[in-house]
Amino acid sequence: MSLVFAALFYLASAVLVIGVARKIVDYWRTPAPLLIPTTPAPTTQGGVVLRMFRELAFFESLFKANLWIWALGWLFHVSLALVVLRHLRYFTEPVWDWVAFIQPFGMYAGFAMAAGLAGLWARRFLVERIRYISTFSDHLMLALLLGIAASGLMMKFVAHTDIVAVKTFFLGLMLFDIQPLPGDGPLYAHLSLVALLMLAFPFSKLLHAPGVFFSPSRNQADNPRERRHLSAWAAKLEAK
Amino acid sequence: MAGPDPKAPALREYFPAIPALQPGAMAGAKSYVANDKIQESLGFPGQLAESWQDTHDAVIAKMGDLLGKQRAFKVYMDACVHCGACTDKCHYFIGTNDPKNMPVARQDLMRSVYRRYFTLPGKLFPKLVGARDLTSEVLDEWYTYYNQCSECRRCSVFCPYGIDTAEITMAGREMLDSVGYGQKYSNEIIAKVHKIGNNLGLPGPALTNTLEGLEEDVKEDTGIDVRYPLDVQGAEVLFVTPSADFFAEPHIESLIGYGKVFHAAGISWTLSTKASEAGNFGMFIGNYDQLRKIALRVREAALELGVKRIVVGECGHAWRVAYSFWNTLTGIGAGADDPFAIQLQSQLDHRYKQPMHICELTWDLIGQGAISFDKEANDHRIITFHDSCNVARGSRMGDSPGGQFEIPRNIIRAVANHYVEMAPGTTHEQTFCCGGGGGLLTDDLLDLRIKGALPRMETLQQVVDSHGVNFMATICAICKAQFTKVVPYYGFKMSMIGGVHQLVSTAIRLGDK
Ligand code: SF4
Ligand code: SF4
């Protein structure tokens, strides 16, 4: 079983990294021929960085749009971030101080994450408009994330897993030295679902994560009168 | 004016309640399709290919082409998480209850096809991810619903990734045009610009007549010789304005106002026959070549007339094109290092913004004390201001973000005593479209236009009731035309609608030059 999971994680990591990198390169290379920031927009690059930061850290636009979605979405993402950071302890020896520091918050963030997900999922059933736009994969994605959260919480609070052994497994994995993985159900479930999420990432709506950085309506400075903005294919038209 | 049919929807009692869905409510509202003559004059195929397979392949090829050329389109196809934040933000959805007028649903009409042909899961498990084959029904649906979006960008304000449905609508229209399935209204207008020089098809002599008539009217009215010059070589300012300003009511009142501002400030200016249209419907159909070709007329006129400044009149999408795109398309602007743009930029006077909005010009003059007003002349008016979407969300005025909101309001307050703001959340960058923008200002979509005006009419009703507002000022030719047409359906008078420079015109002191 250790070998199966080792192989799975090598595969999932490769797909995730290569898949997302290819997408980023693709977005990067695709020209944005016209300046289309949604105004009012910052007039300088520094201002754009600030706008992006507000979007990423506080979900500024979503806050303006709908408080429910904002609250649930923000709760989920912040908790997810804490939980992911907490998991760094399985990949570092000795554990970094700040990772040790957030450990207690990270544990409870697991619950918050599950609550956020449950709320977001409930909207897909309860709100007519959102029911209308939801596809099967939207539900699956939520099920997947909720499954990851639930199995993780199980191991922490119900059926303890030998986390020392888990850590040995992952540290070994990083050095291509496969160590035994403890054989228990919730752990297998947890790891399989995480691998599945990693595999799905480059092909799904999870691309919103890299995508947000490339959204011209958010990442362009509003300075068209001061600077001439010209994409390569548009410049060719002038040569004619 | 108000006919029995079509009817305006009732104002919502618990404003702003979110409407219940009525699937298919607007499926029948299909704008007229362009005939082959119009299509071919723009270089598009005259009509759909005989065989569906050919059309199918051409659309998919075009989609691939756009995905490689337009970062916005590509990123927006991938990034949506179906969060639903945009679902209740579109005035067409609010007015029609048709779920396909929810921004995300409008995008999904395209995204479903994108996923099927350009993504792995869509190729392998179409059902799972909501992907679908491109069929002729799908293409019809695109035509219908991409011609029910005014490209107003309100949805993009609220989307956590800034997904701008307008970009998707533009891409959709571009694909449709490229296979011979264009919209009559927009494409006919573009054909007119190329043939005659402006959207309304006013030939040069008619323009001269109109302007002479205008000079006589103003003389009669004020006793002063205000000039409305055409094609004057060596004038300082080339003034480019929507052609509706030359004859439509209330647009012409603003044209009178622009002339008075130039007169009172002593600035030499000229209109141009060649560039007798600020509007640029190339943007509406998402076609870069058309957008550029139409904009180049202004460049040519500027070079020919040898002007030092280029100023743009009251028009929403025209200002977006001028402010945001002209520098890219034609070199009207600053900061270029290529010969094409330098040729023009070295001619322009860079102490001034290039291009400049007429509101920026007027506001600067007010700041310098170069023009003054009898504010009392506007005392019979209780005024509110409707932000036009392309100005609000696609451009700027002045030096800092948000100047596009402050400057027109500052002008109104400088020329009139009674100003009232409409409900927050429906003005500034969250303003509602008038319901007729983006190439939908056509009688074959009148029902949609009336319904799309609903949210704005509700907020107007509020300030009419609370403050007795009797004038809604706007700086967009489309807003003016759309509102004068639809407000009667809501029980308002057409004369409530007018331009900011109409107010300026009423109050400005002309002196006795
Ligand atoms: S751009 Fe405007 S009209 Fe189009 S979907 Fe968005 S809100 Fe609606
Ligand atoms: S707000 Fe943006 S991400 Fe959310 S459903 Fe609308 S388009 Fe998609």
Tab-separated table of N, CA and C in Angstrom, chain A residues 83-204:
chain	number	residue	atom	x	y	z
A	83	VAL	N	-5.103	25.423	7.385
A	83	VAL	CA	-4.980	23.973	7.441
A	83	VAL	C	-3.794	23.505	6.597
A	84	VAL	N	-3.674	24.079	5.413
A	84	VAL	CA	-2.569	23.680	4.543
A	84	VAL	C	-1.234	24.024	5.196
A	85	LEU	N	-1.150	25.226	5.762
A	85	LEU	CA	0.098	25.637	6.403
A	85	LEU	C	0.414	24.719	7.588
A	86	ARG	N	-0.624	24.367	8.309
A	86	ARG	CA	-0.418	23.472	9.440
A	86	ARG	C	0.203	22.154	8.976
A	87	HIS	N	-0.203	21.709	7.798
A	87	HIS	CA	0.290	20.425	7.295
A	87	HIS	C	1.764	20.455	6.912
A	88	LEU	N	2.332	21.645	6.889
A	88	LEU	CA	3.768	21.724	6.591
A	88	LEU	C	4.568	20.922	7.615
A	89	ARG	N	4.002	20.722	8.793
A	89	ARG	CA	4.718	19.975	9.822
A	89	ARG	C	5.014	18.537	9.395
A	90	TYR	N	4.275	18.069	8.405
A	90	TYR	CA	4.534	16.701	7.937
A	90	TYR	C	5.651	16.653	6.904
A	91	PHE	N	6.104	17.823	6.520
A	91	PHE	CA	7.115	17.849	5.452
A	91	PHE	C	8.421	18.496	5.892
A	92	THR	N	8.485	18.957	7.134
A	92	THR	CA	9.683	19.654	7.585
A	92	THR	C	10.179	19.050	8.884
A	93	GLU	N	11.466	18.899	8.986
A	93	GLU	CA	12.071	18.413	10.226
A	93	GLU	C	13.351	19.177	10.466
A	94	PRO	N	13.533	19.932	11.506
A	94	PRO	CA	12.538	20.217	12.532
A	94	PRO	C	11.403	21.104	12.002
A	95	VAL	N	10.255	21.065	12.687
A	95	VAL	CA	9.112	21.878	12.290
A	95	VAL	C	9.436	23.348	12.514
A	96	TRP	N	9.166	24.166	11.490
A	96	TRP	CA	9.443	25.593	11.613
A	96	TRP	C	8.623	26.197	12.754
A	97	ASP	N	9.178	27.201	13.387
A	97	ASP	CA	8.509	27.785	14.557
A	97	ASP	C	7.117	28.295	14.251
A	98	TRP	N	7.021	29.014	13.131
A	98	TRP	CA	5.706	29.611	12.878
A	98	TRP	C	4.674	28.548	12.523
A	99	VAL	N	5.124	27.435	11.977
A	99	VAL	CA	4.188	26.343	11.702
A	99	VAL	C	3.711	25.747	13.019
A	100	ALA	N	4.651	25.613	13.959
A	100	ALA	CA	4.274	25.119	15.279
A	100	ALA	C	3.298	26.090	15.941
A	101	PHE	N	3.532	27.367	15.710
A	101	PHE	CA	2.684	28.385	16.331
A	101	PHE	C	1.235	28.301	15.860
A	102	ILE	N	1.049	28.097	14.538
A	102	ILE	CA	-0.336	28.092	14.047
A	102	ILE	C	-1.013	26.740	14.254
A	103	GLN	N	-0.273	25.737	14.743
A	103	GLN	CA	-0.848	24.399	14.907
A	103	GLN	C	-2.225	24.399	15.585
A	104	PRO	N	-2.375	25.042	16.766
A	104	PRO	CA	-3.701	24.989	17.401
A	104	PRO	C	-4.791	25.649	16.563
A	105	PHE	N	-4.449	26.785	15.902
A	105	PHE	CA	-5.477	27.440	15.067
A	105	PHE	C	-5.830	26.551	13.891
A	106	GLY	N	-4.798	25.960	13.327
A	106	GLY	CA	-4.989	25.100	12.164
A	106	GLY	C	-5.929	23.958	12.461
A	107	MET	N	-5.835	23.423	13.683
A	107	MET	CA	-6.705	22.305	14.039
A	107	MET	C	-8.173	22.707	13.988
A	108	TYR	N	-8.472	23.846	14.605
A	108	TYR	CA	-9.875	24.253	14.618
A	108	TYR	C	-10.328	24.791	13.266
A	109	ALA	N	-9.346	25.279	12.514
A	109	ALA	CA	-9.688	25.751	11.177
A	109	ALA	C	-10.312	24.631	10.361
A	110	GLY	N	-9.950	23.396	10.684
A	110	GLY	CA	-10.561	22.260	9.999
A	110	GLY	C	-12.074	22.287	10.111
A	111	PHE	N	-12.551	22.613	11.285
A	111	PHE	CA	-14.012	22.696	11.474
A	111	PHE	C	-14.597	23.872	10.697
A	112	ALA	N	-13.890	24.993	10.788
A	112	ALA	CA	-14.380	26.186	10.087
A	112	ALA	C	-14.448	25.922	8.587
A	113	MET	N	-13.451	25.224	8.090
A	113	MET	CA	-13.409	24.902	6.676
A	113	MET	C	-14.612	24.048	6.296
A	114	ALA	N	-14.878	23.046	7.108
A	114	ALA	CA	-16.016	22.178	6.827
A	114	ALA	C	-17.321	22.973	6.889
A	115	ALA	N	-17.401	23.874	7.871
A	115	ALA	CA	-18.618	24.679	7.997
A	115	ALA	C	-18.802	25.566	6.769
A	116	GLY	N	-17.714	26.204	6.343
A	116	GLY	CA	-17.782	27.057	5.143
A	116	GLY	C	-18.236	26.259	3.937
A	117	LEU	N	-17.637	25.088	3.774
A	117	LEU	CA	-18.000	24.251	2.629
A	117	LEU	C	-19.463	23.830	2.679
A	118	ALA	N	-19.898	23.466	3.873
A	118	ALA	CA	-21.285	23.032	4.008
A	118	ALA	C	-22.224	24.172	3.643
A	119	GLY	N	-21.865	25.373	4.090
A	119	GLY	CA	-22.693	26.533	3.770
A	119	GLY	C	-22.724	26.800	2.278
A	120	LEU	N	-21.553	26.719	1.657
A	120	LEU	CA	-21.497	26.957	0.211
A	120	LEU	C	-22.307	25.898	-0.531
A	121	TRP	N	-22.227	24.689	-0.033
A	121	TRP	CA	-22.964	23.618	-0.703
A	121	TRP	C	-24.473	23.811	-0.531
A	122	ALA	N	-24.854	24.209	0.680
A	122	ALA	CA	-26.281	24.430	0.945
A	122	ALA	C	-26.843	25.455	-0.042
A	123	ARG	N	-26.061	26.486	-0.334
A	123	ARG	CA	-26.545	27.493	-1.283
A	123	ARG	C	-26.877	26.881	-2.637
A	124	ARG	N	-26.112	25.879	-3.006
A	124	ARG	CA	-26.344	25.261	-4.321
A	124	ARG	C	-27.687	24.530	-4.374
A	125	PHE	N	-28.228	24.223	-3.205
A	125	PHE	CA	-29.556	23.603	-3.187
A	125	PHE	C	-30.655	24.614	-2.900
A	126	LEU	N	-30.336	25.548	-2.007
A	126	LEU	CA	-31.397	26.400	-1.476
A	126	LEU	C	-31.693	27.637	-2.315
A	127	VAL	N	-30.666	28.186	-2.950
A	127	VAL	CA	-30.887	29.434	-3.692
A	127	VAL	C	-31.169	29.095	-5.153
A	128	GLU	N	-32.307	29.513	-5.615
A	128	GLU	CA	-32.752	29.094	-6.944
A	128	GLU	C	-31.742	29.443	-8.041
A	129	ARG	N	-31.229	30.678	-7.991
A	129	ARG	CA	-30.316	31.109	-9.047
A	129	ARG	C	-29.051	30.258	-9.065
A	130	ILE	N	-28.591	29.898	-7.868
A	130	ILE	CA	-27.332	29.165	-7.803
A	130	ILE	C	-27.566	27.696	-8.127
A	131	ARG	N	-28.737	27.220	-7.785
A	131	ARG	CA	-29.107	25.869	-8.215
A	131	ARG	C	-29.083	25.807	-9.740
A	132	TYR	N	-29.590	26.854	-10.362
A	132	TYR	CA	-29.668	26.869	-11.820
A	132	TYR	C	-28.283	26.793	-12.467
A	133	ILE	N	-27.310	27.491	-11.897
A	133	ILE	CA	-25.996	27.530	-12.563
A	133	ILE	C	-25.083	26.378	-12.140
A	134	SER	N	-25.462	25.617	-11.116
A	134	SER	CA	-24.563	24.578	-10.617
A	134	SER	C	-24.509	23.389	-11.572
A	135	THR	N	-23.305	22.919	-11.833
A	135	THR	CA	-23.156	21.706	-12.629
A	135	THR	C	-22.812	20.557	-11.688
A	136	PHE	N	-22.837	19.352	-12.242
A	136	PHE	CA	-22.523	18.185	-11.437
A	136	PHE	C	-21.124	18.313	-10.839
A	137	SER	N	-20.196	18.861	-11.638
A	137	SER	CA	-18.824	18.970	-11.134
A	137	SER	C	-18.713	19.975	-9.989
A	138	ASP	N	-19.588	20.975	-9.961
A	138	ASP	CA	-19.573	21.896	-8.818
A	138	ASP	C	-19.882	21.141	-7.531
A	139	HIS	N	-20.860	20.249	-7.612
A	139	HIS	CA	-21.216	19.453	-6.430
A	139	HIS	C	-20.089	18.501	-6.066
A	140	LEU	N	-19.523	17.866	-7.085
A	140	LEU	CA	-18.443	16.910	-6.827
A	140	LEU	C	-17.262	17.574	-6.143
A	141	MET	N	-16.932	18.773	-6.601
A	141	MET	CA	-15.796	19.472	-6.037
A	141	MET	C	-16.019	19.747	-4.556
A	142	LEU	N	-17.236	20.157	-4.234
A	142	LEU	CA	-17.542	20.418	-2.830
A	142	LEU	C	-17.508	19.125	-2.032
A	143	ALA	N	-18.029	18.047	-2.623
A	143	ALA	CA	-18.014	16.756	-1.939
A	143	ALA	C	-16.572	16.337	-1.664
A	144	LEU	N	-15.732	16.538	-2.663
A	144	LEU	CA	-14.324	16.168	-2.528
A	144	LEU	C	-13.673	16.930	-1.378
A	145	LEU	N	-13.858	18.230	-1.364
A	145	LEU	CA	-13.243	19.054	-0.322
A	145	LEU	C	-13.797	18.711	1.049
A	146	LEU	N	-15.092	18.489	1.077
A	146	LEU	CA	-15.709	18.158	2.359
A	146	LEU	C	-15.223	16.787	2.836
A	147	GLY	N	-15.042	15.877	1.906
A	147	GLY	CA	-14.511	14.557	2.230
A	147	GLY	C	-13.103	14.666	2.810
A	148	ILE	N	-12.305	15.541	2.218
A	148	ILE	CA	-10.948	15.738	2.725
A	148	ILE	C	-11.000	16.290	4.150
A	149	ALA	N	-11.847	17.276	4.349
A	149	ALA	CA	-11.957	17.884	5.676
A	149	ALA	C	-12.453	16.859	6.690
A	150	ALA	N	-13.481	16.101	6.322
A	150	ALA	CA	-14.085	15.154	7.260
A	150	ALA	C	-13.088	14.058	7.624
A	151	SER	N	-12.419	13.495	6.626
A	151	SER	CA	-11.483	12.410	6.935
A	151	SER	C	-10.324	12.932	7.770
A	152	GLY	N	-9.913	14.164	7.505
A	152	GLY	CA	-8.836	14.759	8.290
A	152	GLY	C	-9.255	14.942	9.742
A	153	LEU	N	-10.445	15.454	9.918
A	153	LEU	CA	-10.927	15.686	11.285
A	153	LEU	C	-11.105	14.366	12.021
A	154	MET	N	-11.548	13.333	11.297
A	154	MET	CA	-11.686	11.998	11.873
A	154	MET	C	-10.388	11.550	12.529
A	155	MET	N	-9.301	11.713	11.762
A	155	MET	CA	-8.012	11.245	12.257
A	155	MET	C	-7.564	12.025	13.470
A	156	LYS	N	-7.942	13.279	13.498
A	156	LYS	CA	-7.490	14.125	14.595
A	156	LYS	C	-8.328	13.873	15.855
A	157	PHE	N	-9.623	13.767	15.658
A	157	PHE	CA	-10.497	13.808	16.835
A	157	PHE	C	-11.216	12.496	17.136
A	158	VAL	N	-11.245	11.547	16.190
A	158	VAL	CA	-11.982	10.311	16.453
A	158	VAL	C	-11.037	9.113	16.526
A	159	ALA	N	-10.505	8.752	15.394
A	159	ALA	CA	-9.647	7.575	15.342
A	159	ALA	C	-8.221	8.017	15.042
A	160	HIS	N	-7.455	8.207	16.064
A	160	HIS	CA	-6.103	8.740	15.876
A	160	HIS	C	-5.253	7.891	14.962
A	161	THR	N	-4.517	8.585	14.117
A	161	THR	CA	-3.590	7.907	13.227
A	161	THR	C	-2.194	8.088	13.785
A	162	ASP	N	-1.323	7.188	13.450
A	162	ASP	CA	0.060	7.298	13.891
A	162	ASP	C	0.751	8.375	13.054
A	163	ILE	N	0.643	9.629	13.489
A	163	ILE	CA	1.121	10.715	12.635
A	163	ILE	C	2.635	10.742	12.533
A	164	VAL	N	3.300	10.161	13.496
A	164	VAL	CA	4.764	10.111	13.404
A	164	VAL	C	5.155	9.264	12.198
A	165	ALA	N	4.444	8.160	12.033
A	165	ALA	CA	4.720	7.291	10.889
A	165	ALA	C	4.345	7.993	9.585
A	166	VAL	N	3.236	8.725	9.617
A	166	VAL	CA	2.821	9.452	8.410
A	166	VAL	C	3.914	10.430	8.012
A	167	LYS	N	4.431	11.108	9.020
A	167	LYS	CA	5.471	12.091	8.735
A	167	LYS	C	6.709	11.412	8.156
A	168	THR	N	7.066	10.262	8.727
A	168	THR	CA	8.222	9.528	8.210
A	168	THR	C	7.997	9.174	6.738
A	169	PHE	N	6.757	8.763	6.440
A	169	PHE	CA	6.418	8.416	5.056
A	169	PHE	C	6.648	9.602	4.121
A	170	PHE	N	6.136	10.778	4.512
A	170	PHE	CA	6.236	11.924	3.606
A	170	PHE	C	7.653	12.474	3.520
A	171	LEU	N	8.363	12.460	4.651
A	171	LEU	CA	9.757	12.912	4.591
A	171	LEU	C	10.547	11.994	3.671
A	172	GLY	N	10.247	10.699	3.786
A	172	GLY	CA	10.912	9.728	2.922
A	172	GLY	C	10.561	9.958	1.467
A	173	LEU	N	9.272	10.224	1.235
A	173	LEU	CA	8.781	10.444	-0.126
A	173	LEU	C	9.565	11.567	-0.806
A	174	MET	N	9.870	12.584	-0.026
A	174	MET	CA	10.552	13.731	-0.610
A	174	MET	C	11.992	13.402	-0.981
A	175	LEU	N	12.520	12.343	-0.364
A	175	LEU	CA	13.904	11.949	-0.657
A	175	LEU	C	13.937	10.674	-1.498
A	176	PHE	N	12.786	10.341	-2.061
A	176	PHE	CA	12.655	9.124	-2.868
A	176	PHE	C	13.076	7.887	-2.085
A	177	ASP	N	12.693	7.870	-0.830
A	177	ASP	CA	13.014	6.726	0.027
A	177	ASP	C	11.693	6.320	0.673
A	178	ILE	N	11.037	5.302	0.083
A	178	ILE	CA	9.666	4.977	0.497
A	178	ILE	C	9.648	4.279	1.855
A	179	GLN	N	8.957	4.889	2.805
A	179	GLN	CA	8.807	4.336	4.152
A	179	GLN	C	7.402	3.765	4.310
A	180	PRO	N	7.186	2.898	5.284
A	180	PRO	CA	5.832	2.313	5.443
A	180	PRO	C	4.802	3.361	5.873
A	181	LEU	N	3.643	3.250	5.291
A	181	LEU	CA	2.537	4.146	5.645
A	181	LEU	C	1.609	3.366	6.562
A	182	PRO	N	1.196	3.948	7.690
A	182	PRO	CA	0.291	3.196	8.581
A	182	PRO	C	-0.987	2.829	7.834
A	183	GLY	N	-1.470	1.609	8.086
A	183	GLY	CA	-2.636	1.162	7.337
A	183	GLY	C	-3.915	1.461	8.073
A	184	ASP	N	-4.471	2.622	7.859
A	184	ASP	CA	-5.800	2.814	8.458
A	184	ASP	C	-6.731	3.592	7.546
A	185	GLY	N	-7.984	3.266	7.635
A	185	GLY	CA	-9.017	3.704	6.686
A	185	GLY	C	-9.088	5.199	6.464
A	186	PRO	N	-9.309	5.970	7.530
A	186	PRO	CA	-9.447	7.415	7.335
A	186	PRO	C	-8.216	8.014	6.652
A	187	LEU	N	-7.055	7.506	6.985
A	187	LEU	CA	-5.841	8.039	6.368
A	187	LEU	C	-5.839	7.754	4.862
A	188	TYR	N	-6.158	6.507	4.510
A	188	TYR	CA	-6.220	6.166	3.090
A	188	TYR	C	-7.226	7.066	2.367
A	189	ALA	N	-8.362	7.243	2.993
A	189	ALA	CA	-9.406	8.080	2.376
A	189	ALA	C	-8.870	9.499	2.197
A	190	HIS	N	-8.301	10.022	3.269
A	190	HIS	CA	-7.792	11.401	3.252
A	190	HIS	C	-6.772	11.582	2.125
A	191	LEU	N	-5.802	10.686	2.094
A	191	LEU	CA	-4.733	10.847	1.113
A	191	LEU	C	-5.236	10.647	-0.317
A	192	SER	N	-6.149	9.710	-0.515
A	192	SER	CA	-6.662	9.479	-1.871
A	192	SER	C	-7.401	10.715	-2.363
A	193	LEU	N	-8.207	11.290	-1.489
A	193	LEU	CA	-8.989	12.452	-1.909
A	193	LEU	C	-8.082	13.642	-2.210
A	194	VAL	N	-7.048	13.813	-1.384
A	194	VAL	CA	-6.124	14.912	-1.639
A	194	VAL	C	-5.443	14.716	-2.992
A	195	ALA	N	-5.032	13.495	-3.259
A	195	ALA	CA	-4.378	13.222	-4.542
A	195	ALA	C	-5.336	13.515	-5.690
A	196	LEU	N	-6.581	13.139	-5.507
A	196	LEU	CA	-7.589	13.384	-6.540
A	196	LEU	C	-7.735	14.890	-6.785
A	197	LEU	N	-7.749	15.641	-5.703
A	197	LEU	CA	-7.865	17.090	-5.829
A	197	LEU	C	-6.675	17.655	-6.604
A	198	MET	N	-5.495	17.146	-6.288
A	198	MET	CA	-4.307	17.620	-6.995
A	198	MET	C	-4.386	17.276	-8.478
A	199	LEU	N	-4.896	16.100	-8.766
A	199	LEU	CA	-5.015	15.687	-10.165
A	199	LEU	C	-6.032	16.535	-10.925
A	200	ALA	N	-7.085	16.913	-10.223
A	200	ALA	CA	-8.154	17.659	-10.900
A	200	ALA	C	-7.774	19.132	-11.085
A	201	PHE	N	-6.895	19.621	-10.256
A	201	PHE	CA	-6.614	21.052	-10.203
A	201	PHE	C	-6.389	21.708	-11.576
A	202	PRO	N	-5.467	21.184	-12.367
A	202	PRO	CA	-5.165	21.915	-13.617
A	202	PRO	C	-6.271	21.834	-14.665
A	203	PHE	N	-7.291	21.010	-14.410
A	203	PHE	CA	-8.321	20.820	-15.439
A	203	PHE	C	-9.674	21.336	-15.005
A	204	SER	N	-9.725	22.027	-13.897
A	204	SER	CA	-11.046	22.349	-13.363
A	204	SER	C	-11.147	23.823	-13.021
